[in-house]
Short mmCIF file of N, CA and C in Angstrom, two decimals:
data_model
loop_
_atom_site.label_atom_id
_atom_site.label_comp_id
_atom_site.label_asym_id
_atom_site.label_seq_id
_atom_site.Cartn_x
_atom_site.Cartn_y
_atom_site.Cartn_z
N MET L 1081 -35.08 0.34 -10.84
CA MET L 1081 -35.32 0.31 -9.41
C MET L 1081 -34.68 -0.96 -8.83
N ILE L 1082 -33.93 -0.79 -7.79
CA ILE L 1082 -33.28 -1.92 -7.11
C ILE L 1082 -34.30 -2.56 -6.18
N GLU L 1083 -34.42 -3.88 -6.28
CA GLU L 1083 -35.41 -4.60 -5.48
C GLU L 1083 -34.81 -5.59 -4.50
N ASN L 1084 -33.50 -5.87 -4.60
CA ASN L 1084 -32.89 -6.80 -3.66
C ASN L 1084 -31.38 -6.56 -3.60
N ASP L 1085 -30.72 -7.22 -2.66
CA ASP L 1085 -29.28 -7.01 -2.45
C ASP L 1085 -28.44 -7.45 -3.64
N ASP L 1086 -28.85 -8.49 -4.35
CA ASP L 1086 -28.11 -8.92 -5.54
C ASP L 1086 -28.12 -7.82 -6.60
N GLN L 1087 -29.28 -7.22 -6.81
CA GLN L 1087 -29.37 -6.12 -7.77
C GLN L 1087 -28.55 -4.93 -7.29
N LEU L 1088 -28.57 -4.67 -5.98
CA LEU L 1088 -27.77 -3.58 -5.42
C LEU L 1088 -26.31 -3.79 -5.75
N ARG L 1089 -25.79 -4.99 -5.49
CA ARG L 1089 -24.38 -5.28 -5.77
C ARG L 1089 -24.05 -5.09 -7.25
N ALA L 1090 -24.93 -5.51 -8.14
CA ALA L 1090 -24.70 -5.38 -9.58
C ALA L 1090 -24.68 -3.90 -9.99
N VAL L 1091 -25.59 -3.10 -9.45
CA VAL L 1091 -25.63 -1.68 -9.78
C VAL L 1091 -24.40 -0.97 -9.24
N VAL L 1092 -23.99 -1.31 -8.02
CA VAL L 1092 -22.79 -0.71 -7.43
C VAL L 1092 -21.56 -1.06 -8.27
N GLU L 1093 -21.45 -2.31 -8.69
CA GLU L 1093 -20.31 -2.73 -9.52
C GLU L 1093 -20.27 -1.95 -10.83
N ALA L 1094 -21.42 -1.79 -11.46
CA ALA L 1094 -21.47 -1.02 -12.72
C ALA L 1094 -21.10 0.44 -12.48
N ALA L 1095 -21.61 1.02 -11.39
CA ALA L 1095 -21.28 2.41 -11.07
C ALA L 1095 -19.79 2.55 -10.80
N ASN L 1096 -19.21 1.61 -10.06
CA ASN L 1096 -17.77 1.63 -9.79
C ASN L 1096 -16.97 1.59 -11.09
N ASP L 1097 -17.34 0.68 -11.98
CA ASP L 1097 -16.64 0.56 -13.26
C ASP L 1097 -16.74 1.85 -14.07
N ASN L 1098 -17.92 2.43 -14.12
CA ASN L 1098 -18.11 3.66 -14.89
C ASN L 1098 -17.37 4.85 -14.28
N LEU L 1099 -17.40 4.97 -12.95
CA LEU L 1099 -16.66 6.04 -12.30
C LEU L 1099 -15.16 5.90 -12.53
N GLN L 1100 -14.66 4.67 -12.46
CA GLN L 1100 -13.23 4.46 -12.71
C GLN L 1100 -12.88 4.79 -14.15
N ALA L 1101 -13.76 4.47 -15.09
CA ALA L 1101 -13.51 4.80 -16.50
C ALA L 1101 -13.43 6.32 -16.70
N ILE L 1102 -14.31 7.06 -16.02
CA ILE L 1102 -14.26 8.53 -16.08
C ILE L 1102 -12.92 9.02 -15.54
N GLN L 1103 -12.51 8.47 -14.39
CA GLN L 1103 -11.24 8.89 -13.78
C GLN L 1103 -10.05 8.57 -14.68
N LEU L 1104 -10.04 7.39 -15.27
CA LEU L 1104 -8.93 7.01 -16.15
C LEU L 1104 -8.86 7.92 -17.37
N TYR L 1105 -10.00 8.33 -17.87
CA TYR L 1105 -10.04 9.21 -19.04
C TYR L 1105 -9.60 10.63 -18.67
N LEU L 1106 -10.14 11.17 -17.59
CA LEU L 1106 -9.87 12.56 -17.23
C LEU L 1106 -8.61 12.75 -16.41
N ASN L 1107 -8.24 11.75 -15.63
CA ASN L 1107 -7.12 11.87 -14.70
C ASN L 1107 -7.37 13.09 -13.81
N GLN L 1108 -6.48 14.06 -13.78
CA GLN L 1108 -6.64 15.24 -12.93
C GLN L 1108 -7.28 16.43 -13.66
N LYS L 1109 -7.64 16.23 -14.92
CA LYS L 1109 -8.22 17.33 -15.71
C LYS L 1109 -9.68 17.55 -15.31
N ASN L 1110 -10.10 18.79 -15.47
CA ASN L 1110 -11.50 19.12 -15.29
C ASN L 1110 -12.16 19.11 -16.66
N HIS L 1111 -13.40 18.68 -16.73
CA HIS L 1111 -14.13 18.65 -18.00
C HIS L 1111 -15.61 18.84 -17.68
N PRO L 1112 -16.28 19.77 -18.36
CA PRO L 1112 -17.69 20.02 -18.04
C PRO L 1112 -18.58 18.79 -18.21
N ASP L 1113 -18.21 17.88 -19.09
CA ASP L 1113 -19.02 16.68 -19.29
C ASP L 1113 -18.63 15.55 -18.34
N GLY L 1114 -17.64 15.79 -17.50
CA GLY L 1114 -17.15 14.74 -16.61
C GLY L 1114 -17.73 14.77 -15.21
N LYS L 1115 -18.75 15.58 -15.01
CA LYS L 1115 -19.36 15.67 -13.67
C LYS L 1115 -20.47 14.64 -13.54
N ILE L 1116 -20.43 13.90 -12.45
CA ILE L 1116 -21.51 12.94 -12.18
C ILE L 1116 -22.59 13.65 -11.38
N ARG L 1117 -23.77 13.17 -11.46
CA ARG L 1117 -24.91 13.75 -10.74
C ARG L 1117 -24.89 13.23 -9.30
N PHE L 1118 -24.85 14.16 -8.34
CA PHE L 1118 -24.90 13.76 -6.94
C PHE L 1118 -26.29 13.19 -6.67
N PRO L 1119 -26.37 12.04 -6.01
CA PRO L 1119 -27.68 11.40 -5.79
C PRO L 1119 -28.66 12.31 -5.05
N ARG L 1120 -29.84 12.43 -5.58
CA ARG L 1120 -30.89 13.24 -4.96
C ARG L 1120 -31.54 12.43 -3.84
N GLY L 1121 -31.98 13.17 -2.81
CA GLY L 1121 -32.70 12.53 -1.72
C GLY L 1121 -31.87 12.25 -0.48
N PHE L 1122 -30.55 12.38 -0.57
CA PHE L 1122 -29.70 12.11 0.60
C PHE L 1122 -29.52 13.37 1.44
N LEU L 1123 -29.27 14.49 0.78
CA LEU L 1123 -29.04 15.74 1.49
C LEU L 1123 -30.36 16.29 2.00
N ARG L 1124 -30.36 16.64 3.27
CA ARG L 1124 -31.55 17.29 3.82
C ARG L 1124 -31.50 18.77 3.43
N THR L 1125 -32.63 19.42 3.44
CA THR L 1125 -32.71 20.81 2.99
C THR L 1125 -32.46 21.78 4.15
N ALA L 1126 -32.14 23.02 3.78
CA ALA L 1126 -31.97 24.06 4.79
C ALA L 1126 -33.27 24.25 5.57
N THR L 1127 -34.39 24.14 4.89
CA THR L 1127 -35.69 24.27 5.56
C THR L 1127 -35.87 23.18 6.61
N GLN L 1128 -35.51 21.95 6.27
CA GLN L 1128 -35.61 20.85 7.25
C GLN L 1128 -34.74 21.13 8.46
N TYR L 1129 -33.52 21.59 8.22
CA TYR L 1129 -32.62 21.86 9.33
C TYR L 1129 -33.09 23.06 10.16
N ARG L 1130 -33.54 24.12 9.49
CA ARG L 1130 -34.02 25.28 10.25
C ARG L 1130 -35.16 24.90 11.19
N SER L 1131 -36.00 23.99 10.75
CA SER L 1131 -37.14 23.58 11.59
C SER L 1131 -36.70 22.86 12.86
N ARG L 1132 -35.47 22.36 12.87
CA ARG L 1132 -34.95 21.65 14.04
C ARG L 1132 -34.18 22.57 14.99
N LEU L 1133 -34.12 23.85 14.65
CA LEU L 1133 -33.34 24.80 15.43
C LEU L 1133 -34.24 25.90 15.98
N GLY L 1134 -35.36 25.51 16.55
CA GLY L 1134 -36.35 26.46 17.02
C GLY L 1134 -35.87 27.42 18.09
N PHE L 1135 -34.92 27.02 18.91
CA PHE L 1135 -34.45 27.88 20.00
C PHE L 1135 -33.56 29.01 19.49
N ILE L 1136 -33.11 28.93 18.25
CA ILE L 1136 -32.26 29.98 17.68
C ILE L 1136 -33.16 31.04 17.06
N LYS L 1137 -33.07 32.25 17.58
CA LYS L 1137 -33.95 33.33 17.13
C LYS L 1137 -33.38 34.09 15.93
N SER L 1138 -32.09 34.06 15.74
CA SER L 1138 -31.46 34.75 14.61
C SER L 1138 -31.67 33.94 13.33
N ASP L 1139 -32.41 34.52 12.39
CA ASP L 1139 -32.63 33.82 11.11
C ASP L 1139 -31.32 33.60 10.37
N THR L 1140 -30.40 34.54 10.46
CA THR L 1140 -29.11 34.41 9.77
C THR L 1140 -28.33 33.23 10.34
N LEU L 1141 -28.23 33.17 11.66
CA LEU L 1141 -27.49 32.06 12.28
C LEU L 1141 -28.18 30.73 11.99
N LYS L 1142 -29.49 30.71 12.11
CA LYS L 1142 -30.23 29.47 11.85
C LYS L 1142 -29.98 28.99 10.42
N THR L 1143 -29.99 29.91 9.47
CA THR L 1143 -29.75 29.55 8.07
C THR L 1143 -28.32 29.10 7.86
N ASN L 1144 -27.36 29.80 8.43
CA ASN L 1144 -25.96 29.41 8.26
C ASN L 1144 -25.67 28.06 8.91
N LEU L 1145 -26.26 27.80 10.05
CA LEU L 1145 -26.12 26.47 10.66
C LEU L 1145 -26.74 25.41 9.76
N SER L 1146 -27.86 25.72 9.15
CA SER L 1146 -28.50 24.78 8.22
C SER L 1146 -27.59 24.46 7.05
N TYR L 1147 -26.94 25.48 6.51
CA TYR L 1147 -26.01 25.26 5.39
C TYR L 1147 -24.84 24.38 5.83
N THR L 1148 -24.35 24.61 7.03
CA THR L 1148 -23.24 23.81 7.55
C THR L 1148 -23.68 22.37 7.76
N LEU L 1149 -24.90 22.17 8.20
CA LEU L 1149 -25.42 20.81 8.37
C LEU L 1149 -25.60 20.11 7.02
N ILE L 1150 -25.90 20.85 5.97
CA ILE L 1150 -25.96 20.26 4.63
C ILE L 1150 -24.57 19.79 4.22
N LEU L 1151 -23.55 20.60 4.50
CA LEU L 1151 -22.18 20.16 4.23
C LEU L 1151 -21.86 18.90 5.02
N SER L 1152 -22.33 18.84 6.25
CA SER L 1152 -22.13 17.64 7.06
C SER L 1152 -22.77 16.42 6.39
N ASP L 1153 -23.93 16.62 5.76
CA ASP L 1153 -24.56 15.52 5.00
C ASP L 1153 -23.68 15.07 3.84
N VAL L 1154 -23.03 16.01 3.17
CA VAL L 1154 -22.14 15.65 2.06
C VAL L 1154 -21.00 14.77 2.57
N LEU L 1155 -20.41 15.15 3.69
CA LEU L 1155 -19.32 14.36 4.27
C LEU L 1155 -19.84 13.00 4.73
N ARG L 1156 -21.05 12.98 5.29
CA ARG L 1156 -21.66 11.71 5.72
C ARG L 1156 -21.88 10.80 4.51
N TRP L 1157 -22.29 11.37 3.39
CA TRP L 1157 -22.47 10.58 2.17
C TRP L 1157 -21.14 9.94 1.75
N LEU L 1158 -20.07 10.73 1.77
CA LEU L 1158 -18.75 10.18 1.42
C LEU L 1158 -18.38 9.01 2.33
N LEU L 1159 -18.67 9.15 3.62
CA LEU L 1159 -18.32 8.10 4.57
C LEU L 1159 -19.22 6.87 4.43
N ASN L 1160 -20.49 7.08 4.13
CA ASN L 1160 -21.45 5.97 4.08
C ASN L 1160 -21.57 5.30 2.72
N ARG L 1161 -21.27 6.03 1.64
CA ARG L 1161 -21.54 5.50 0.31
C ARG L 1161 -20.29 5.24 -0.53
N THR L 1162 -19.12 5.44 0.06
CA THR L 1162 -17.89 5.16 -0.68
C THR L 1162 -16.99 4.27 0.18
N ASP L 1163 -15.99 3.70 -0.48
CA ASP L 1163 -15.02 2.89 0.27
C ASP L 1163 -13.75 3.69 0.56
N LEU L 1164 -13.90 5.00 0.63
CA LEU L 1164 -12.77 5.86 0.98
C LEU L 1164 -12.09 5.29 2.21
N ALA L 1165 -10.77 5.23 2.18
CA ALA L 1165 -10.03 4.59 3.28
C ALA L 1165 -8.77 5.37 3.60
N GLY L 1166 -8.09 4.92 4.63
CA GLY L 1166 -6.79 5.48 4.98
C GLY L 1166 -6.86 6.94 5.39
N THR L 1167 -5.82 7.66 5.05
CA THR L 1167 -5.69 9.06 5.45
C THR L 1167 -6.83 9.91 4.90
N ALA L 1168 -7.23 9.67 3.65
CA ALA L 1168 -8.32 10.46 3.07
C ALA L 1168 -9.60 10.33 3.90
N LYS L 1169 -9.93 9.11 4.30
CA LYS L 1169 -11.13 8.89 5.11
C LYS L 1169 -10.99 9.58 6.47
N GLU L 1170 -9.82 9.45 7.08
CA GLU L 1170 -9.61 10.08 8.38
C GLU L 1170 -9.75 11.59 8.31
N MET L 1171 -9.28 12.20 7.21
CA MET L 1171 -9.38 13.65 7.08
C MET L 1171 -10.82 14.09 6.83
N VAL L 1172 -11.62 13.26 6.17
CA VAL L 1172 -13.05 13.55 6.03
C VAL L 1172 -13.69 13.50 7.41
N ILE L 1173 -13.36 12.48 8.19
CA ILE L 1173 -13.89 12.36 9.55
C ILE L 1173 -13.47 13.56 10.39
N LYS L 1174 -12.19 13.91 10.31
CA LYS L 1174 -11.68 15.06 11.06
C LYS L 1174 -12.49 16.31 10.73
N ASN L 1175 -12.69 16.58 9.45
CA ASN L 1175 -13.41 17.78 9.06
C ASN L 1175 -14.88 17.72 9.44
N ALA L 1176 -15.47 16.55 9.43
CA ALA L 1176 -16.85 16.41 9.89
C ALA L 1176 -16.94 16.70 11.39
N ILE L 1177 -15.95 16.28 12.15
CA ILE L 1177 -15.90 16.56 13.59
C ILE L 1177 -15.73 18.06 13.83
N ILE L 1178 -14.84 18.69 13.07
CA ILE L 1178 -14.62 20.13 13.20
C ILE L 1178 -15.92 20.88 12.91
N LEU L 1179 -16.64 20.47 11.87
CA LEU L 1179 -17.94 21.09 11.57
C LEU L 1179 -18.89 20.95 12.74
N ARG L 1180 -18.96 19.75 13.31
CA ARG L 1180 -19.86 19.50 14.43
C ARG L 1180 -19.49 20.37 15.63
N ALA L 1181 -18.19 20.53 15.89
CA ALA L 1181 -17.76 21.37 17.00
C ALA L 1181 -18.14 22.83 16.75
N SER L 1182 -18.00 23.28 15.51
CA SER L 1182 -18.38 24.64 15.16
C SER L 1182 -19.88 24.86 15.33
N ILE L 1183 -20.66 23.87 14.94
CA ILE L 1183 -22.12 23.94 15.12
C ILE L 1183 -22.45 24.01 16.61
N CYS L 1184 -21.82 23.16 17.40
CA CYS L 1184 -22.06 23.16 18.85
C CYS L 1184 -21.66 24.49 19.48
N GLU L 1185 -20.53 25.03 19.05
CA GLU L 1185 -20.09 26.32 19.58
C GLU L 1185 -21.14 27.40 19.30
N SER L 1186 -21.61 27.45 18.07
CA SER L 1186 -22.62 28.46 17.70
C SER L 1186 -23.90 28.26 18.49
N MET L 1187 -24.35 27.02 18.62
CA MET L 1187 -25.57 26.76 19.38
C MET L 1187 -25.40 27.13 20.84
N ALA L 1188 -24.24 26.80 21.41
CA ALA L 1188 -24.00 27.09 22.83
C ALA L 1188 -23.95 28.59 23.09
N ILE L 1189 -23.27 29.33 22.22
CA ILE L 1189 -23.18 30.78 22.42
C ILE L 1189 -24.55 31.42 22.26
N HIS L 1190 -25.23 31.10 21.18
CA HIS L 1190 -26.54 31.71 20.94
C HIS L 1190 -27.57 31.21 21.96
N GLY L 1191 -27.50 29.94 22.28
CA GLY L 1191 -28.48 29.35 23.19
C GLY L 1191 -28.37 29.82 24.62
N THR L 1192 -27.24 30.43 24.98
CA THR L 1192 -27.06 30.93 26.35
C THR L 1192 -26.91 32.45 26.38
N LYS L 1193 -27.27 33.08 25.27
CA LYS L 1193 -27.20 34.55 25.19
C LYS L 1193 -28.04 35.15 26.31
N GLY L 1194 -27.46 36.08 27.05
CA GLY L 1194 -28.17 36.70 28.16
C GLY L 1194 -28.04 35.93 29.46
N THR L 1195 -27.53 34.71 29.38
CA THR L 1195 -27.34 33.88 30.57
C THR L 1195 -25.86 33.72 30.88
N ILE L 1196 -25.07 33.51 29.84
CA ILE L 1196 -23.62 33.36 29.97
C ILE L 1196 -22.98 34.30 28.96
N GLY L 1197 -22.03 35.11 29.42
CA GLY L 1197 -21.40 36.11 28.55
C GLY L 1197 -20.59 35.50 27.42
N LYS L 1198 -20.33 36.33 26.39
CA LYS L 1198 -19.61 35.87 25.20
C LYS L 1198 -18.13 35.62 25.44
N LYS L 1199 -17.57 36.23 26.46
CA LYS L 1199 -16.12 36.20 26.65
C LYS L 1199 -15.57 34.84 27.07
N HIS L 1200 -16.43 33.91 27.41
CA HIS L 1200 -15.97 32.63 27.94
C HIS L 1200 -15.53 31.68 26.82
N SER L 1201 -14.51 30.90 27.11
CA SER L 1201 -14.09 29.86 26.17
C SER L 1201 -15.20 28.83 26.06
N PHE L 1202 -15.11 27.99 25.04
CA PHE L 1202 -16.15 26.99 24.84
C PHE L 1202 -16.28 26.07 26.05
N CYS L 1203 -15.17 25.56 26.54
CA CYS L 1203 -15.22 24.63 27.67
C CYS L 1203 -15.69 25.32 28.95
N GLU L 1204 -15.26 26.56 29.14
CA GLU L 1204 -15.74 27.31 30.30
C GLU L 1204 -17.25 27.54 30.18
N ARG L 1205 -17.70 27.86 28.99
CA ARG L 1205 -19.14 28.06 28.75
C ARG L 1205 -19.92 26.79 29.08
N THR L 1206 -19.42 25.65 28.59
CA THR L 1206 -20.15 24.39 28.83
C THR L 1206 -20.13 24.02 30.31
N ASN L 1207 -19.04 24.35 31.01
CA ASN L 1207 -19.01 24.14 32.46
C ASN L 1207 -20.10 24.97 33.14
N ARG L 1208 -20.23 26.22 32.73
CA ARG L 1208 -21.27 27.09 33.29
C ARG L 1208 -22.66 26.59 32.93
N MET L 1209 -22.79 26.06 31.71
CA MET L 1209 -24.08 25.49 31.30
C MET L 1209 -24.45 24.31 32.19
N ALA L 1210 -23.47 23.49 32.52
CA ALA L 1210 -23.72 22.35 33.41
C ALA L 1210 -24.07 22.83 34.81
N ALA L 1211 -23.35 23.84 35.29
CA ALA L 1211 -23.61 24.37 36.64
C ALA L 1211 -25.02 24.96 36.74
N LYS L 1212 -25.53 25.50 35.65
CA LYS L 1212 -26.88 26.09 35.63
C LYS L 1212 -27.96 25.07 35.28
N GLY L 1213 -27.54 23.83 35.01
CA GLY L 1213 -28.52 22.79 34.69
C GLY L 1213 -29.02 22.82 33.26
N ILE L 1214 -28.36 23.58 32.40
CA ILE L 1214 -28.77 23.64 30.99
C ILE L 1214 -28.39 22.34 30.28
N VAL L 1215 -27.22 21.81 30.63
CA VAL L 1215 -26.78 20.51 30.12
C VAL L 1215 -26.38 19.64 31.31
N THR L 1216 -26.39 18.34 31.11
CA THR L 1216 -25.95 17.42 32.17
C THR L 1216 -24.43 17.43 32.24
N SER L 1217 -23.89 16.93 33.33
CA SER L 1217 -22.43 16.84 33.44
C SER L 1217 -21.88 15.87 32.40
N ASP L 1218 -22.64 14.82 32.08
CA ASP L 1218 -22.19 13.89 31.03
C ASP L 1218 -22.12 14.59 29.68
N LEU L 1219 -23.12 15.39 29.35
CA LEU L 1219 -23.09 16.12 28.08
C LEU L 1219 -21.96 17.14 28.09
N CYS L 1220 -21.73 17.77 29.22
CA CYS L 1220 -20.61 18.70 29.34
C CYS L 1220 -19.29 17.99 29.03
N ASP L 1221 -19.11 16.81 29.60
CA ASP L 1221 -17.90 16.02 29.32
C ASP L 1221 -17.78 15.68 27.84
N GLU L 1222 -18.91 15.32 27.23
CA GLU L 1222 -18.91 14.99 25.80
C GLU L 1222 -18.57 16.21 24.95
N LEU L 1223 -19.07 17.37 25.35
CA LEU L 1223 -18.74 18.60 24.63
C LEU L 1223 -17.26 18.93 24.77
N HIS L 1224 -16.68 18.68 25.94
CA HIS L 1224 -15.24 18.88 26.13
C HIS L 1224 -14.46 17.92 25.23
N TRP L 1225 -14.90 16.67 25.15
CA TRP L 1225 -14.26 15.69 24.26
C TRP L 1225 -14.30 16.20 22.82
N LEU L 1226 -15.47 16.67 22.39
CA LEU L 1226 -15.62 17.16 21.02
C LEU L 1226 -14.68 18.33 20.76
N TRP L 1227 -14.60 19.24 21.71
CA TRP L 1227 -13.75 20.42 21.53
C TRP L 1227 -12.27 20.02 21.46
N GLU L 1228 -11.89 19.08 22.29
CA GLU L 1228 -10.50 18.59 22.25
C GLU L 1228 -10.22 17.90 20.92
N LYS L 1229 -11.17 17.13 20.43
CA LYS L 1229 -10.98 16.40 19.18
C LYS L 1229 -10.83 17.36 18.01
N ARG L 1230 -11.49 18.52 18.06
CA ARG L 1230 -11.44 19.47 16.96
C ARG L 1230 -10.16 20.33 16.98
N THR L 1231 -9.33 20.16 17.97
CA THR L 1231 -8.11 20.97 18.00
C THR L 1231 -7.21 20.70 16.80
N GLY L 1232 -7.45 19.61 16.09
CA GLY L 1232 -6.70 19.33 14.87
C GLY L 1232 -6.89 20.38 13.80
N ILE L 1233 -7.86 21.29 14.00
CA ILE L 1233 -8.04 22.38 13.03
C ILE L 1233 -6.79 23.27 13.00
N HIS L 1234 -6.09 23.32 14.11
CA HIS L 1234 -4.87 24.13 14.21
C HIS L 1234 -3.66 23.24 13.89
N ILE L 1235 -3.46 22.97 12.64
CA ILE L 1235 -2.43 22.02 12.20
C ILE L 1235 -1.05 22.42 12.72
N TYR L 1236 -0.76 23.70 12.72
CA TYR L 1236 0.56 24.16 13.14
C TYR L 1236 0.83 23.88 14.62
N GLU L 1237 -0.20 23.65 15.42
CA GLU L 1237 -0.02 23.39 16.84
C GLU L 1237 0.15 21.91 17.17
N LEU L 1238 -0.12 21.04 16.21
CA LEU L 1238 -0.07 19.60 16.48
C LEU L 1238 1.36 19.15 16.73
N ASP L 1239 1.53 18.33 17.77
CA ASP L 1239 2.85 17.78 18.06
C ASP L 1239 2.92 16.30 17.71
N HIS L 1240 1.95 15.85 16.92
CA HIS L 1240 1.89 14.44 16.52
C HIS L 1240 1.33 14.35 15.10
N GLN L 1241 1.59 13.24 14.45
CA GLN L 1241 0.98 12.99 13.16
C GLN L 1241 -0.47 12.59 13.38
N GLU L 1242 -1.31 12.97 12.45
CA GLU L 1242 -2.74 12.68 12.62
C GLU L 1242 -3.14 11.31 12.09
N TYR L 1243 -2.22 10.56 11.60
CA TYR L 1243 -2.55 9.24 11.07
C TYR L 1243 -3.12 8.35 12.18
N GLU L 1244 -4.23 7.70 11.89
CA GLU L 1244 -4.93 6.81 12.82
C GLU L 1244 -5.41 7.53 14.08
N LYS L 1245 -5.81 8.79 13.92
CA LYS L 1245 -6.32 9.59 15.05
C LYS L 1245 -7.83 9.79 14.98
N TYR L 1246 -8.45 9.50 13.83
CA TYR L 1246 -9.88 9.75 13.65
C TYR L 1246 -10.56 8.49 13.14
N GLU L 1247 -11.62 8.08 13.83
CA GLU L 1247 -12.35 6.87 13.45
C GLU L 1247 -13.82 7.20 13.25
N ILE L 1248 -14.52 6.33 12.55
CA ILE L 1248 -15.94 6.53 12.31
C ILE L 1248 -16.71 6.63 13.63
N ALA L 1249 -16.25 5.92 14.66
CA ALA L 1249 -16.90 6.01 15.98
C ALA L 1249 -16.80 7.44 16.53
N ASP L 1250 -15.69 8.13 16.25
CA ASP L 1250 -15.55 9.53 16.67
C ASP L 1250 -16.59 10.40 15.97
N TYR L 1251 -16.76 10.18 14.68
CA TYR L 1251 -17.74 10.94 13.92
C TYR L 1251 -19.15 10.71 14.48
N ASN L 1252 -19.49 9.45 14.70
CA ASN L 1252 -20.82 9.13 15.23
C ASN L 1252 -21.03 9.76 16.61
N ARG L 1253 -19.98 9.76 17.40
CA ARG L 1253 -20.06 10.38 18.72
C ARG L 1253 -20.29 11.89 18.59
N ALA L 1254 -19.60 12.52 17.65
CA ALA L 1254 -19.77 13.96 17.43
C ALA L 1254 -21.19 14.29 16.99
N VAL L 1255 -21.76 13.44 16.15
CA VAL L 1255 -23.15 13.64 15.71
C VAL L 1255 -24.09 13.55 16.92
N SER L 1256 -23.87 12.56 17.78
CA SER L 1256 -24.71 12.39 18.98
C SER L 1256 -24.59 13.58 19.92
N VAL L 1257 -23.37 14.08 20.10
CA VAL L 1257 -23.15 15.23 20.98
C VAL L 1257 -23.92 16.44 20.44
N THR L 1258 -23.85 16.65 19.13
CA THR L 1258 -24.55 17.78 18.51
C THR L 1258 -26.05 17.68 18.75
N LYS L 1259 -26.60 16.51 18.52
CA LYS L 1259 -28.04 16.29 18.72
C LYS L 1259 -28.41 16.49 20.19
N ASP L 1260 -27.60 15.95 21.10
CA ASP L 1260 -27.90 16.08 22.52
C ASP L 1260 -27.85 17.53 22.98
N LEU L 1261 -26.88 18.30 22.46
CA LEU L 1261 -26.82 19.72 22.82
C LEU L 1261 -28.04 20.45 22.27
N ARG L 1262 -28.38 20.19 21.02
CA ARG L 1262 -29.57 20.83 20.44
C ARG L 1262 -30.81 20.52 21.29
N ASP L 1263 -30.97 19.26 21.65
CA ASP L 1263 -32.13 18.85 22.46
C ASP L 1263 -32.13 19.55 23.82
N ALA L 1264 -30.95 19.64 24.44
CA ALA L 1264 -30.85 20.29 25.76
C ALA L 1264 -31.19 21.77 25.66
N LEU L 1265 -30.72 22.42 24.61
CA LEU L 1265 -31.01 23.85 24.44
C LEU L 1265 -32.48 24.08 24.09
N GLU L 1266 -33.05 23.20 23.30
CA GLU L 1266 -34.50 23.29 23.01
C GLU L 1266 -35.29 23.19 24.32
N GLU L 1267 -34.92 22.22 25.15
CA GLU L 1267 -35.60 22.03 26.44
C GLU L 1267 -35.42 23.25 27.34
N TYR L 1268 -34.20 23.76 27.40
CA TYR L 1268 -33.90 24.93 28.23
C TYR L 1268 -34.76 26.13 27.81
N HIS L 1269 -34.91 26.32 26.52
CA HIS L 1269 -35.68 27.47 26.03
C HIS L 1269 -37.18 27.26 26.12
N ARG L 1270 -37.62 26.02 26.25
CA ARG L 1270 -39.05 25.74 26.46
C ARG L 1270 -39.47 26.05 27.89
N SER L 1271 -38.53 25.88 28.82
CA SER L 1271 -38.89 26.04 30.25
C SER L 1271 -38.82 27.48 30.72
#
């Protein structure tokens, strides 16, 4: 059990050395004995996530969103518990943002079912949500930012290199937008 920061640093150093030794031995090969145990207690459960999505009536959608949020936890672990840097880190951030945009899209469509038709684009939908008072204009703007940021999913459409385009602040902002949309939809369905 780690009891102070000095012990933490020593344990991290030993883990780093051992992980590097595994990598040097295996290189790019797969080996059944070369798998490390993912730390328990970091990933939230599907049950925990489902309990936070009360406004979603479809059990299938609620469960699938929960699974996607678990994947988001995996990406968050990589960002918070490793020194991943450069392009690899940016691509993890990019994919975490894309996940968050997908979650927001699903929540927005399901959360406005019967109020706003399915045929609307995401940004048009969020504009209508703001006009109806479901979300604030500030949240609408944040949702538009998130949707624009996720356009990197269409790699063939990019007219620029993605290097230095994604930062941890973008990821944190995407997490906040997701939470704010969930809260707004919960409130809308309570009233």
